[in-house]
Coordinates of C-alpha atoms and ligand atoms in Angstrom, one line a residue:
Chain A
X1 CA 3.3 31.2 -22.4
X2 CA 2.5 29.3 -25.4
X3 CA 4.7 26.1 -25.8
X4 CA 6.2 24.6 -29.5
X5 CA 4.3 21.8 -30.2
X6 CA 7.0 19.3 -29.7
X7 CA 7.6 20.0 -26.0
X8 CA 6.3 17.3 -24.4
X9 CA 7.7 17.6 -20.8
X10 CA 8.3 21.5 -19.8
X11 CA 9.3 21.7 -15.7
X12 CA 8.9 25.3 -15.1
X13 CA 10.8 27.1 -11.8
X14 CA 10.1 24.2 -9.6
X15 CA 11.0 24.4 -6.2
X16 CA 10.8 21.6 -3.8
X17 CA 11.9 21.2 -0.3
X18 CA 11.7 19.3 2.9
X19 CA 11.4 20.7 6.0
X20 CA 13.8 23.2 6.1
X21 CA 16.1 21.3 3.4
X22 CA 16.0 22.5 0.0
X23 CA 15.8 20.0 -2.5
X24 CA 15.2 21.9 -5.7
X25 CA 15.6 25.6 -6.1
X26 CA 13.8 27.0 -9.3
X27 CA 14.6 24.4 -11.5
X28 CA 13.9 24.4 -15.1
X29 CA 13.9 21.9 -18.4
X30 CA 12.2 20.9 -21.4
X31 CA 11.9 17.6 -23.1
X32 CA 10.3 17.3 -26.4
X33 CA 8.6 14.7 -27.9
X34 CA 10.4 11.3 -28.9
X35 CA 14.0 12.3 -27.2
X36 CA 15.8 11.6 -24.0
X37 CA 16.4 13.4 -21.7
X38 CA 19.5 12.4 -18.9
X39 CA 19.6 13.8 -15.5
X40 CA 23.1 13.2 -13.7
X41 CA 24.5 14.1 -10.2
X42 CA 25.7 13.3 -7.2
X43 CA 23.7 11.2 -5.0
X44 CA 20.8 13.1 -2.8
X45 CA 20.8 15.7 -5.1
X46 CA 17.4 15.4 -5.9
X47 CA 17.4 13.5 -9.2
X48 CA 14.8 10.9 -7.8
X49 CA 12.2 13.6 -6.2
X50 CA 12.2 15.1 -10.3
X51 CA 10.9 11.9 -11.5
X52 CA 8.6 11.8 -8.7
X53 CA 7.4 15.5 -9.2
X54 CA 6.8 14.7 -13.0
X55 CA 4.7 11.1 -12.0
X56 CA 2.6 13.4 -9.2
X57 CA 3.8 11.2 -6.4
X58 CA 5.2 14.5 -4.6
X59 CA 3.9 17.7 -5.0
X60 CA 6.1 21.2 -5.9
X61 CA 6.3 24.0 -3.2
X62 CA 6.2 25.9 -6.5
X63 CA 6.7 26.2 -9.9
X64 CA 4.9 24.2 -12.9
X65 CA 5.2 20.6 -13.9
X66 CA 3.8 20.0 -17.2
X67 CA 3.2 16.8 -19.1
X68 CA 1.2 17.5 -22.5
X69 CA 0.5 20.6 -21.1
X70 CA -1.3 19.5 -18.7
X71 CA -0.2 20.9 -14.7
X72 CA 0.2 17.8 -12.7
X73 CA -0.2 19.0 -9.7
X74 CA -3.7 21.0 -10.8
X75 CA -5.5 17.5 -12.0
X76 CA -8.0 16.3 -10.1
X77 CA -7.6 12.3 -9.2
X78 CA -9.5 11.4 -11.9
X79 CA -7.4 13.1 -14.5
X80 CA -4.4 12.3 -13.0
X81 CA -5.1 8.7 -13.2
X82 CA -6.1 9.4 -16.7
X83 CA -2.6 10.9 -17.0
X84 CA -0.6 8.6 -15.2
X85 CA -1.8 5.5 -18.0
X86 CA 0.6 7.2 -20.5
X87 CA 3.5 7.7 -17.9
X88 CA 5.9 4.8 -17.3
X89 CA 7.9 4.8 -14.3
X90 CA 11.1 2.6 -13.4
X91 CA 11.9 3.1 -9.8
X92 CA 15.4 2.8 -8.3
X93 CA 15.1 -0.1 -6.8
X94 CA 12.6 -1.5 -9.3
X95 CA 9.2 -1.5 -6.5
X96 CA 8.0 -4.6 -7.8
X97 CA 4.8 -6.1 -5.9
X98 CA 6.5 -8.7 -3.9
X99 CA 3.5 -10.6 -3.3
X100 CA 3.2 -11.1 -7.2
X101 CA 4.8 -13.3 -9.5
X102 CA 7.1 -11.5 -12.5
X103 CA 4.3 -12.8 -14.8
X104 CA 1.2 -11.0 -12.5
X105 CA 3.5 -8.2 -11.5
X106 CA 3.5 -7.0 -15.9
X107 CA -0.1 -8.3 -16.5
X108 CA -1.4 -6.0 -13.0
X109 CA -1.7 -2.9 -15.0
X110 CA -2.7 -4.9 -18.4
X111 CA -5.6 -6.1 -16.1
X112 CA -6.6 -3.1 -14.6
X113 CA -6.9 -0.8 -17.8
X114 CA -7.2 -3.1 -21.0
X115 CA -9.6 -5.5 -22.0
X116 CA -7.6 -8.4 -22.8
X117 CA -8.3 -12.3 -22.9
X118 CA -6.0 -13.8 -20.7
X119 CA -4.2 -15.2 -23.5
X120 CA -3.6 -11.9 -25.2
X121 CA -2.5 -11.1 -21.4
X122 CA -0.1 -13.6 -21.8
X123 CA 1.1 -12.6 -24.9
X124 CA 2.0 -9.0 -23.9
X125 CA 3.7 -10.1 -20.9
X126 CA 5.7 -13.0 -22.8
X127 CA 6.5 -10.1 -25.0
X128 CA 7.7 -7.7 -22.3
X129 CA 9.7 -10.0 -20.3
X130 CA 11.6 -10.9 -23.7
X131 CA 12.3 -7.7 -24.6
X132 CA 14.2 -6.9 -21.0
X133 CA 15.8 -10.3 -21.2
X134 CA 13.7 -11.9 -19.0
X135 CA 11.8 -14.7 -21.3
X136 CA 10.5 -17.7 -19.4
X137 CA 10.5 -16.0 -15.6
X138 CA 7.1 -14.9 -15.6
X139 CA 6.6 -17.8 -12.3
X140 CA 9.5 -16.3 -10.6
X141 CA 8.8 -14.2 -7.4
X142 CA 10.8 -10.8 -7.1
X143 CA 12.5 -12.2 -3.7
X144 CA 13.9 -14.7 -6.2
X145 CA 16.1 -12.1 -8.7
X146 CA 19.0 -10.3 -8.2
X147 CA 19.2 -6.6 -8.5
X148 CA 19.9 -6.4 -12.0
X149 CA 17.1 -8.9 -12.9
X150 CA 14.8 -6.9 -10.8
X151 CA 15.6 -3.4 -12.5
X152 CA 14.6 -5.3 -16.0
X153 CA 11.5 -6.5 -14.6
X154 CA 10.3 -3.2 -13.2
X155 CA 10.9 -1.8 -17.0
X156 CA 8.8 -4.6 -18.8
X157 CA 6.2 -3.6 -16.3
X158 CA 6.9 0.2 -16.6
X159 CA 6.3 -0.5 -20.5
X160 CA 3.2 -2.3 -20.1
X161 CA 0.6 -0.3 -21.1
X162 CA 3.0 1.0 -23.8
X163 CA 3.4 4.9 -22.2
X164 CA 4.2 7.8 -24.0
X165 CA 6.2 9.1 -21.3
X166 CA 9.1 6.8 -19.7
X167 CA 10.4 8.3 -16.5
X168 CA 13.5 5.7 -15.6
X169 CA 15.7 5.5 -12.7
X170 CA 19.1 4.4 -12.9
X171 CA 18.3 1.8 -15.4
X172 CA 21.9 0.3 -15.2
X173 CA 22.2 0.4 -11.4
X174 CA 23.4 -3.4 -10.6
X175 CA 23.7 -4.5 -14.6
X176 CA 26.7 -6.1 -15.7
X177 CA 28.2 -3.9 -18.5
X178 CA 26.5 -6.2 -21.8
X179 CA 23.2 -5.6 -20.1
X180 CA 23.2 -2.7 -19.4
X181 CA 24.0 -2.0 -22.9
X182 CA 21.3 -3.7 -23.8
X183 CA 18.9 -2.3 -22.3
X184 CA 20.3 1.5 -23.6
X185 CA 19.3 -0.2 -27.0
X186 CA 16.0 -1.1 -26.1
X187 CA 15.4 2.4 -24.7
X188 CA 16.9 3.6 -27.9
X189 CA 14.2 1.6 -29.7
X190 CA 11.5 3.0 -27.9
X191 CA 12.2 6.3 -28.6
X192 CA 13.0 6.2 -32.5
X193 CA 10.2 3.6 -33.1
X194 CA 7.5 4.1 -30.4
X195 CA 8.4 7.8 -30.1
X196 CA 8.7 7.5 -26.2
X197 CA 10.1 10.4 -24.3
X198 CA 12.6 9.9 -22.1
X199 CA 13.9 11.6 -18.6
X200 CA 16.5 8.7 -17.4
X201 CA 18.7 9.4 -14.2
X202 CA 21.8 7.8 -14.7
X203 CA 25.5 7.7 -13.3
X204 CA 26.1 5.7 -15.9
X205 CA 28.0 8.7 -18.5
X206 CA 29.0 6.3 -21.5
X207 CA 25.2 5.1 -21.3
X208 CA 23.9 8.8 -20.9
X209 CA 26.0 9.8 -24.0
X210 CA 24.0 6.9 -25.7
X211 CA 20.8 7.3 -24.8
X212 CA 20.5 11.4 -24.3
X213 CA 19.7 14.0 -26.5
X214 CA 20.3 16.2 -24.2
X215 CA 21.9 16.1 -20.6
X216 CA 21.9 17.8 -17.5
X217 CA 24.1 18.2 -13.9
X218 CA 22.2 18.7 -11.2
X219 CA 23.8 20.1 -8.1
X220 CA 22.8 21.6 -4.9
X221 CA 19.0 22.7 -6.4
X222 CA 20.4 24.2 -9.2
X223 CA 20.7 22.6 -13.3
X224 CA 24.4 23.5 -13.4
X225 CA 24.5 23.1 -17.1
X226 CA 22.4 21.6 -19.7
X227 CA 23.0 20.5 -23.3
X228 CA 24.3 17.6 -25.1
X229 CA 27.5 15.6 -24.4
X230 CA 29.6 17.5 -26.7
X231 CA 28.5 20.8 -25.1
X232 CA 28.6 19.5 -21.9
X233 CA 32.7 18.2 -22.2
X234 CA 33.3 22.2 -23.1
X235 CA 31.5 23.5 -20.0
X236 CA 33.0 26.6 -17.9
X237 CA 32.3 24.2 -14.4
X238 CA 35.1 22.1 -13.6
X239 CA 32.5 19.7 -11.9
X240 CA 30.6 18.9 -15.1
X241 CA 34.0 18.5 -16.9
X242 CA 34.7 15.8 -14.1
X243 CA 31.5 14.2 -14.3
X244 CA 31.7 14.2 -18.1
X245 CA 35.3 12.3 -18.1
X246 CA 34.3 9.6 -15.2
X247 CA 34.2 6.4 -17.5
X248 CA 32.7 4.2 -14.7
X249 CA 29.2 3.3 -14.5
X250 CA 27.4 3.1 -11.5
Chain B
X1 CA 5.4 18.3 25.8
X2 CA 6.5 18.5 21.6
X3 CA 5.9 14.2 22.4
X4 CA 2.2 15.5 22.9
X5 CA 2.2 17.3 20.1
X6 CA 3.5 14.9 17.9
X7 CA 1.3 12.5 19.1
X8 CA -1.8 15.5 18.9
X9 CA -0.9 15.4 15.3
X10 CA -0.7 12.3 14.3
X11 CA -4.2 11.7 15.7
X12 CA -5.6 14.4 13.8
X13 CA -4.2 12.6 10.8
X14 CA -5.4 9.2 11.7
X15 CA -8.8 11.0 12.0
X16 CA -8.7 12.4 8.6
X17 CA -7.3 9.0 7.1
X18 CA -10.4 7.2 8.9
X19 CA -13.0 9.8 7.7
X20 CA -11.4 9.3 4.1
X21 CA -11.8 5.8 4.3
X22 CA -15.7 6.1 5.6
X23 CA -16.4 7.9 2.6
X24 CA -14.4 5.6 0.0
X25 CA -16.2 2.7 1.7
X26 CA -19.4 2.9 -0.7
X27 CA -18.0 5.1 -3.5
X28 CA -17.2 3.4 -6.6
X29 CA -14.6 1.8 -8.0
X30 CA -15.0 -1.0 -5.5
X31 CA -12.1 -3.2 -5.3
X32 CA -14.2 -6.1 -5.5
X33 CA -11.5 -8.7 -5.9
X34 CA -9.0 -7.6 -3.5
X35 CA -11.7 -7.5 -0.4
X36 CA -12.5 -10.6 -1.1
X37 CA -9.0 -12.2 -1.0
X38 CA -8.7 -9.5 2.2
X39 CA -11.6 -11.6 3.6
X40 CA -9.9 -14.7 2.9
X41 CA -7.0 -14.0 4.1
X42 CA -7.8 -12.3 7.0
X43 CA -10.8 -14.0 8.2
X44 CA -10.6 -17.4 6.9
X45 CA -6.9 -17.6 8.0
X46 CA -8.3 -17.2 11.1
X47 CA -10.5 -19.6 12.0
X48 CA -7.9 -21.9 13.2
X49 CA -7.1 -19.5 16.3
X50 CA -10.7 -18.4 17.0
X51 CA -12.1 -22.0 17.3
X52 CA -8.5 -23.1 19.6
X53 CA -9.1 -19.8 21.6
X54 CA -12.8 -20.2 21.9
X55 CA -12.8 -24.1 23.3
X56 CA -10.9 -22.9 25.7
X57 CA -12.0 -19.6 26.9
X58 CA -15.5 -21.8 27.0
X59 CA -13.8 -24.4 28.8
X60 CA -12.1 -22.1 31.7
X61 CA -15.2 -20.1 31.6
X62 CA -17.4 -22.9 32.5
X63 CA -14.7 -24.4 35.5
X64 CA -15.2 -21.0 37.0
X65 CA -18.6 -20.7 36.6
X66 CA -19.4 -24.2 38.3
X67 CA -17.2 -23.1 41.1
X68 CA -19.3 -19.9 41.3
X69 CA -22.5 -21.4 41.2
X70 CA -22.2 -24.6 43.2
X71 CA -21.7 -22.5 46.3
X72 CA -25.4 -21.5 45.9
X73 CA -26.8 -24.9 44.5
X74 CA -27.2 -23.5 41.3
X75 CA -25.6 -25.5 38.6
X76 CA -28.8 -25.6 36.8
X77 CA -27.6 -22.2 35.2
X78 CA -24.2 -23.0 34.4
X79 CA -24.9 -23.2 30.6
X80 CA -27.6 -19.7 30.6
X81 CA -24.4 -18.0 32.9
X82 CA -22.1 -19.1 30.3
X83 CA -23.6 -18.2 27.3
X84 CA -24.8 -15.1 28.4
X85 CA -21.1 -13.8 29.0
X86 CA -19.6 -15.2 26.2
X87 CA -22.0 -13.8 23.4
X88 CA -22.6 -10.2 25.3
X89 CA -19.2 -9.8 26.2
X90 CA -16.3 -12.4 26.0
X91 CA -16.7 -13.6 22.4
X92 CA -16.7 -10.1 21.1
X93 CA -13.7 -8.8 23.3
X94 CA -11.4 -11.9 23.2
X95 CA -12.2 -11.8 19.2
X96 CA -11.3 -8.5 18.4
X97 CA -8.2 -8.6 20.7
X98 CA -7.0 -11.8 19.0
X99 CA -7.5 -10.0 15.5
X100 CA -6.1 -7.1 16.8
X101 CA -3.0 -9.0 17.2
X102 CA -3.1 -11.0 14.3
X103 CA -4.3 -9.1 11.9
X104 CA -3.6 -5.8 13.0
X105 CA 0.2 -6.7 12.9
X106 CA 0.1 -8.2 9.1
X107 CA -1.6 -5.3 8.0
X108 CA 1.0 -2.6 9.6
X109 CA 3.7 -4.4 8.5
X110 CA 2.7 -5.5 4.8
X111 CA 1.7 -2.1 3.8
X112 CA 4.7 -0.8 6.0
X113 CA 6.8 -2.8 3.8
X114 CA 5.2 -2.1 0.5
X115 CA 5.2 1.9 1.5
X116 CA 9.2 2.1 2.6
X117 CA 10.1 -0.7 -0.8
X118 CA 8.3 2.4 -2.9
X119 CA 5.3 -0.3 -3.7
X120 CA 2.7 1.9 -3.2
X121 CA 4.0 4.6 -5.0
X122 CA 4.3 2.3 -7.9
X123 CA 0.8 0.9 -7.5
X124 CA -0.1 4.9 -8.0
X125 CA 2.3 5.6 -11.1
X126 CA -0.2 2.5 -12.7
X127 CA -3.4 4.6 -12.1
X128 CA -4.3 2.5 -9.2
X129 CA -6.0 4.6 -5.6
X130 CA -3.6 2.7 -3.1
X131 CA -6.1 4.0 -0.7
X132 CA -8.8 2.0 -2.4
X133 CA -6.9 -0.9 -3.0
X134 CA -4.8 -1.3 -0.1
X135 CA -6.5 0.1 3.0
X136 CA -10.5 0.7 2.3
X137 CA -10.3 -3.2 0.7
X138 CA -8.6 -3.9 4.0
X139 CA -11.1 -2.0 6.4
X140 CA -13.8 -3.3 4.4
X141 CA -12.4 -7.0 4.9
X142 CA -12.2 -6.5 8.5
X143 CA -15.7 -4.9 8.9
X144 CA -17.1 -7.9 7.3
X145 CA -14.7 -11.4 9.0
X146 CA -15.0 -10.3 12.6
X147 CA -19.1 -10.0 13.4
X148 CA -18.4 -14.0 11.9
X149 CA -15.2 -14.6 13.7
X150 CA -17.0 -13.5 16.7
X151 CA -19.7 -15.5 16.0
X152 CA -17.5 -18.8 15.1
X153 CA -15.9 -17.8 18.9
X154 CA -19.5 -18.0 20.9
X155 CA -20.5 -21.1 19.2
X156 CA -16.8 -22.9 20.4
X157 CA -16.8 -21.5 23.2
X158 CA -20.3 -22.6 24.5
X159 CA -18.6 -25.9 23.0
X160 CA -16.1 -25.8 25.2
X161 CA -18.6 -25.2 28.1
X162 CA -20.3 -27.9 26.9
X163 CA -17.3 -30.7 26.7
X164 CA -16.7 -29.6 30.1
X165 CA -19.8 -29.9 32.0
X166 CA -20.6 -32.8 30.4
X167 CA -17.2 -34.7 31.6
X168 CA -18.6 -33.7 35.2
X169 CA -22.1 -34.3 35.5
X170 CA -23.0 -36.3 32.2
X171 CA -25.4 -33.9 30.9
X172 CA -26.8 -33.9 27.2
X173 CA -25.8 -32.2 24.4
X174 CA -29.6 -31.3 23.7
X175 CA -29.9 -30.4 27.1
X176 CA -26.9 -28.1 27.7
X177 CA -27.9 -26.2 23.9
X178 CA -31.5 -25.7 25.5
X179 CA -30.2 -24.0 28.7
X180 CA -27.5 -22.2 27.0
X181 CA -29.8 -20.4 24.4
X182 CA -32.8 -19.8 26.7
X183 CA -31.0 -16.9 28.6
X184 CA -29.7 -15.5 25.4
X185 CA -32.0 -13.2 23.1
X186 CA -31.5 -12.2 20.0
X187 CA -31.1 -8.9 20.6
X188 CA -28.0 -9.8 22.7
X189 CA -26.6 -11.6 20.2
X190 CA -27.6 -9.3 17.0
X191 CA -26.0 -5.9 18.9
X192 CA -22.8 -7.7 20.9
X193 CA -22.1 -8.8 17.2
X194 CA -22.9 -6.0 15.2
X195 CA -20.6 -4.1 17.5
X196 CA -17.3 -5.9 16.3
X197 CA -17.9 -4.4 12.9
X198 CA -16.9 -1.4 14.3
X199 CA -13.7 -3.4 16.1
X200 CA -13.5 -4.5 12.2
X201 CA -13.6 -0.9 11.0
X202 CA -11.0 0.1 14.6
X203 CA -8.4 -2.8 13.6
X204 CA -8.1 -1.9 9.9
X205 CA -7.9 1.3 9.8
X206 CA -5.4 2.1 12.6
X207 CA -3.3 -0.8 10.9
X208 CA -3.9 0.8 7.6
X209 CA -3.2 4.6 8.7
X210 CA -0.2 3.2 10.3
X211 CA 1.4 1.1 7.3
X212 CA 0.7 3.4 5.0
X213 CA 2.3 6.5 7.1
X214 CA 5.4 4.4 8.0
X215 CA 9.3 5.4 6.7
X216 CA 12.3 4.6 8.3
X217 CA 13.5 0.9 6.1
X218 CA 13.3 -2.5 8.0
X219 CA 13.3 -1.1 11.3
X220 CA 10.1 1.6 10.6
X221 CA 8.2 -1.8 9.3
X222 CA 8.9 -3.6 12.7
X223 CA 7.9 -0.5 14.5
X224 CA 4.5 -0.2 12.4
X225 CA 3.9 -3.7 13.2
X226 CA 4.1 -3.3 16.8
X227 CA 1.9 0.0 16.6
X228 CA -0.9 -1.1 15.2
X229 CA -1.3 -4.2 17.7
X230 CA -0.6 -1.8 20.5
X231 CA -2.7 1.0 19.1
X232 CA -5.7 -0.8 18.0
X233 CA -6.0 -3.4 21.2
X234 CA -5.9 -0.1 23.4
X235 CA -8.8 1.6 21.1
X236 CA -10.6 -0.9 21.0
X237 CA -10.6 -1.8 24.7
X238 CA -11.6 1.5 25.1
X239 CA -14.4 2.0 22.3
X240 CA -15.7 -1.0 23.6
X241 CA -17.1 0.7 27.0
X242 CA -18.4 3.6 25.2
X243 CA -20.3 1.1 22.6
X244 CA -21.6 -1.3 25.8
X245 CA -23.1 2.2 26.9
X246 CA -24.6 3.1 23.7
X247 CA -25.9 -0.3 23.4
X248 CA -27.4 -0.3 26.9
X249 CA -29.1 3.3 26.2
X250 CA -31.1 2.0 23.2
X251 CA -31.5 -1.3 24.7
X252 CA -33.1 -0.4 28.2
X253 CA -34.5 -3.9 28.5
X254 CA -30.5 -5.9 28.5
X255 CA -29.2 -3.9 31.3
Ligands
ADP301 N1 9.7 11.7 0.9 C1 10.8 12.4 1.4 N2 10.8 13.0 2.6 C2 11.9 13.6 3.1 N3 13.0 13.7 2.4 C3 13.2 13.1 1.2 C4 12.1 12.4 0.6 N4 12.5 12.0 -0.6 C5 13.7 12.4 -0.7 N5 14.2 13.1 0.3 C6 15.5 13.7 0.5 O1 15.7 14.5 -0.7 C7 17.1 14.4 -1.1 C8 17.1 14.0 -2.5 O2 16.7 12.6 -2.7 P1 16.7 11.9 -4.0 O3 15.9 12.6 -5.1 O4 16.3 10.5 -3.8 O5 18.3 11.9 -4.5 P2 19.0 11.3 -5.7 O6 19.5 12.4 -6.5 O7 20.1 10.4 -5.2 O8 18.0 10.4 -6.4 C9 17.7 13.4 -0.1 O9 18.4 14.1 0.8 C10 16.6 12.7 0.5 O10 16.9 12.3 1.8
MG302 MG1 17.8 8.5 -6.6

């Protein structure tokens, strides 16, 4: 199987379970190149174990997970660390390095894979933090933000080393409603100016039809339906209808 | 009888964990920086509670050995006796059993909190070896602090011998030192120190398997806290006759 050039993520019959719980049950998608791609669902459904699949942090029972055509689960440490430089990854509750300030917590990766002076250091993370709204808190230890804060932190570190990929979730989880919005732009920007490709998981369906190019339900293992919002609205399964019309974030 | 099991298992894994970490120890990239601060903070930190603990055990150490050694007229040897046990025996095991506590608990619970707050997964998403960071820098840090720690220990606690027979029977600091050090060879104190590297390698990797192996929220860090005191103070009691043999087979001439 020969992919299109632009398909930049392609998860390929996955399956994933726990014990005897099944997580994910031959699940499918593609993401190409420079678009977004927005994973809802119910809660335990699974949609935090795909981002974790797709950074190699868990391993499939089956299936293929591929990232520039490359098999994540095949590479050897090396080349997954290789990989992992151009892979961004916003956990749900952020992950931060508690012992670090916000400042060390962006520059970390900057020092461990770039040679910069400390000023140009400083200059990338002043630039980060700005970006998620954050200027002038680089002394501030994680203990010291709320949840919201914390979330944008965990993205300007996420986008430090400037990664192709961006694997984000629940971005607006704990936002107030302007920064949250906010924050869709700046992922907005990324993709149409960086070219970053997207998976986000969101709850969040006004900021999914924002942000996505394309969206998918996931319920009980399964992709109930996949497409964009408009296609989505129309679908045969009531669920996704519901989902579709809920006008609350989360 | 699955309790055994369980408990088979999770040896087997803290095996493999601690042969993985014997062969990260001296492959490259070495995580220079972060033993050092390791070192720091876990052997420099602790210098406040090995010198306390070591006046002291030198101090009881000494009462008991006057007691002892009046009865026969032989106070002469009070210092030899007393240095004798504490480098060959009590500075080593009273060392690793206080780092065992101290340390042994930070480690279990920091990385227990930095595995269960998805830290560690993050440092791995930024193409950084937890393993290498977090637990061989950790091991390593260990390996190196407690053959000093131990050290620091015999020197108090020969101190604290001193400061006590001298408040009794007015003897000299150059005196005591003299008798002290001429029952002790080096060979006593090169193998009873050498040996706490292996306490060293004992406490940070048991604290390191643990931590990094816990789940479970708030309550699975307090629990991988606990373990790794627990865990390591019992191996290491128990390694420590094994290593005594060992020492005494290649050593004929300390028995
Ligand atoms: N490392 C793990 N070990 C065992 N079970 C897990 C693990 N990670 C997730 N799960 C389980 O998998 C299911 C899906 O989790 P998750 O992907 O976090 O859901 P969500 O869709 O809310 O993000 C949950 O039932 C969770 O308990
Ligand atoms: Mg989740």
């Amino acid at each position: 199987m020969t992919s299109s050039p632009d398909v930049h993520i392609r998860f390929s019959e996955v399956d994933k379970a726990f014990g005897t719980q099944t997580i994910l049950d031959k699940v499918s998608f593609e993401v190409p190149r420079a678009s977004a791609f927005c994973l809802l669902g119910r809660s335990g459904m699974g949609k935090s174990v795909t981002l974790k699949l797709l950074a190699g942090l868990l391993a499939p029972d089956a299936g293929r997970v591929l990232v520039d055509d490359e098999n994540i689960p095949e590479l050897s440490p090396t080349q997954l660390s290789h990989t992992r430089q151009k892979i961004g990854f916003l956990f749900q509750q952020a992950a931060l390095f508690d012992s670090l300030t916000l400042g060390q917590n962006i520059a970390f990766p900057l020092e461990r894979h770039r040679k910069l002076s400390a000023t140009e250091t400083r200059e990338v993370v002043d630039k980060r933090l700005s970006q998620v709204g954050l200027a002038g808190n680089e002394g501030k230890m994680p203990a010291e933000l709320s949840g919201g804060m914390k979330k944008r932190a965990g993205l300007a570190r996420a986008l430090a080393l400037e990664p192709e990929v961006l694997l984000v979730d629940e971005p607006s989880a704990g936002l107030d409603p302007i920064t949250s919005t906010e924050i869709d732009e700046l992922l907005l920007e990324l993709k149409s100016e960086a070219g970053t490709t997207m998976v986000v998981v969101t709850h969040n369906i006004p900021s999914a039809r924002r942000i996505g190019d394309r969206l998918a339900v996931l319920h009980d293992g399964k992709i109930l339906a996949e497409g964009t919002a408009a296609e989505l609205e129309q679908s045969e399964h009531p669920m996704v209808r519901e989902f579709m019309n809920s006008k609350t974030g989360g | 009888m699955q309790k055994l099991i369980d408990f088979l298992q999770r040896f087997g894994e803290l095996v493999v964990f601690a042969a993985r970490a014997v062969g990260s120890l001296a492959r490259r990239p070495f995580e220079v920086r972060e033993t050092i601060r390791q070192i720091a903070e876990i052997g420099y930190a602790s210098l406040p509670l090995i010198t306390a603990a070591g006046l002291s055990v030198g101090a009881v150490m000494s009462m008991h050995t006057r007691a002892s050694l009046e009865r026969f007229g032989a106070e002469a040897l009070i210092p030899a006796a007393l240095a004798i046990a504490m480098i060959r025996e009590t500075g080593p095991l009273v060392t690793g059993l206080l780092v065992a506590g101290r340390v042994g608990a930070s480690i279990g619970a920091e990385l227990g909190a930095m595995r269960v707050t998805e830290q560690i997964d993050a440092l791995e998403t930024l193409a950084v070896d937890s393993f290498k960071f977090l637990a061989v820098s950790r091991i390593l840090a260990c390996m190196i602090a407690l053959p000093i720690l131990t050290t620091v220990m015999d020197f108090t606690g020969i101190l604290g011998g001193f400061v006590v027979e001298t408040a009794i029977s007015n003897m000299s600091f150059e005196l005591y030192f003299q008798q002290a050090f001429s029952g002790v060879g080096f060979a006593d104190f090169i193998t009873s120190t050498l040996k706490t590297t292996v306490f060293g390698f004992i406490i940070g990797t048991i604290g390191s398997f643990i931590g990094y192996t816990a789940s479970g929220g708030s309550a699975g860090v307090g629990r991988a806290s606990t373990q790794s005191v627990v865990f390591s103070s019992i191996s290491l009691i128990v390694v420590n006759v094994v290593l005594v043999r060992v020492i005494f087979f290649l050593f004929p001439e300390m028995q």
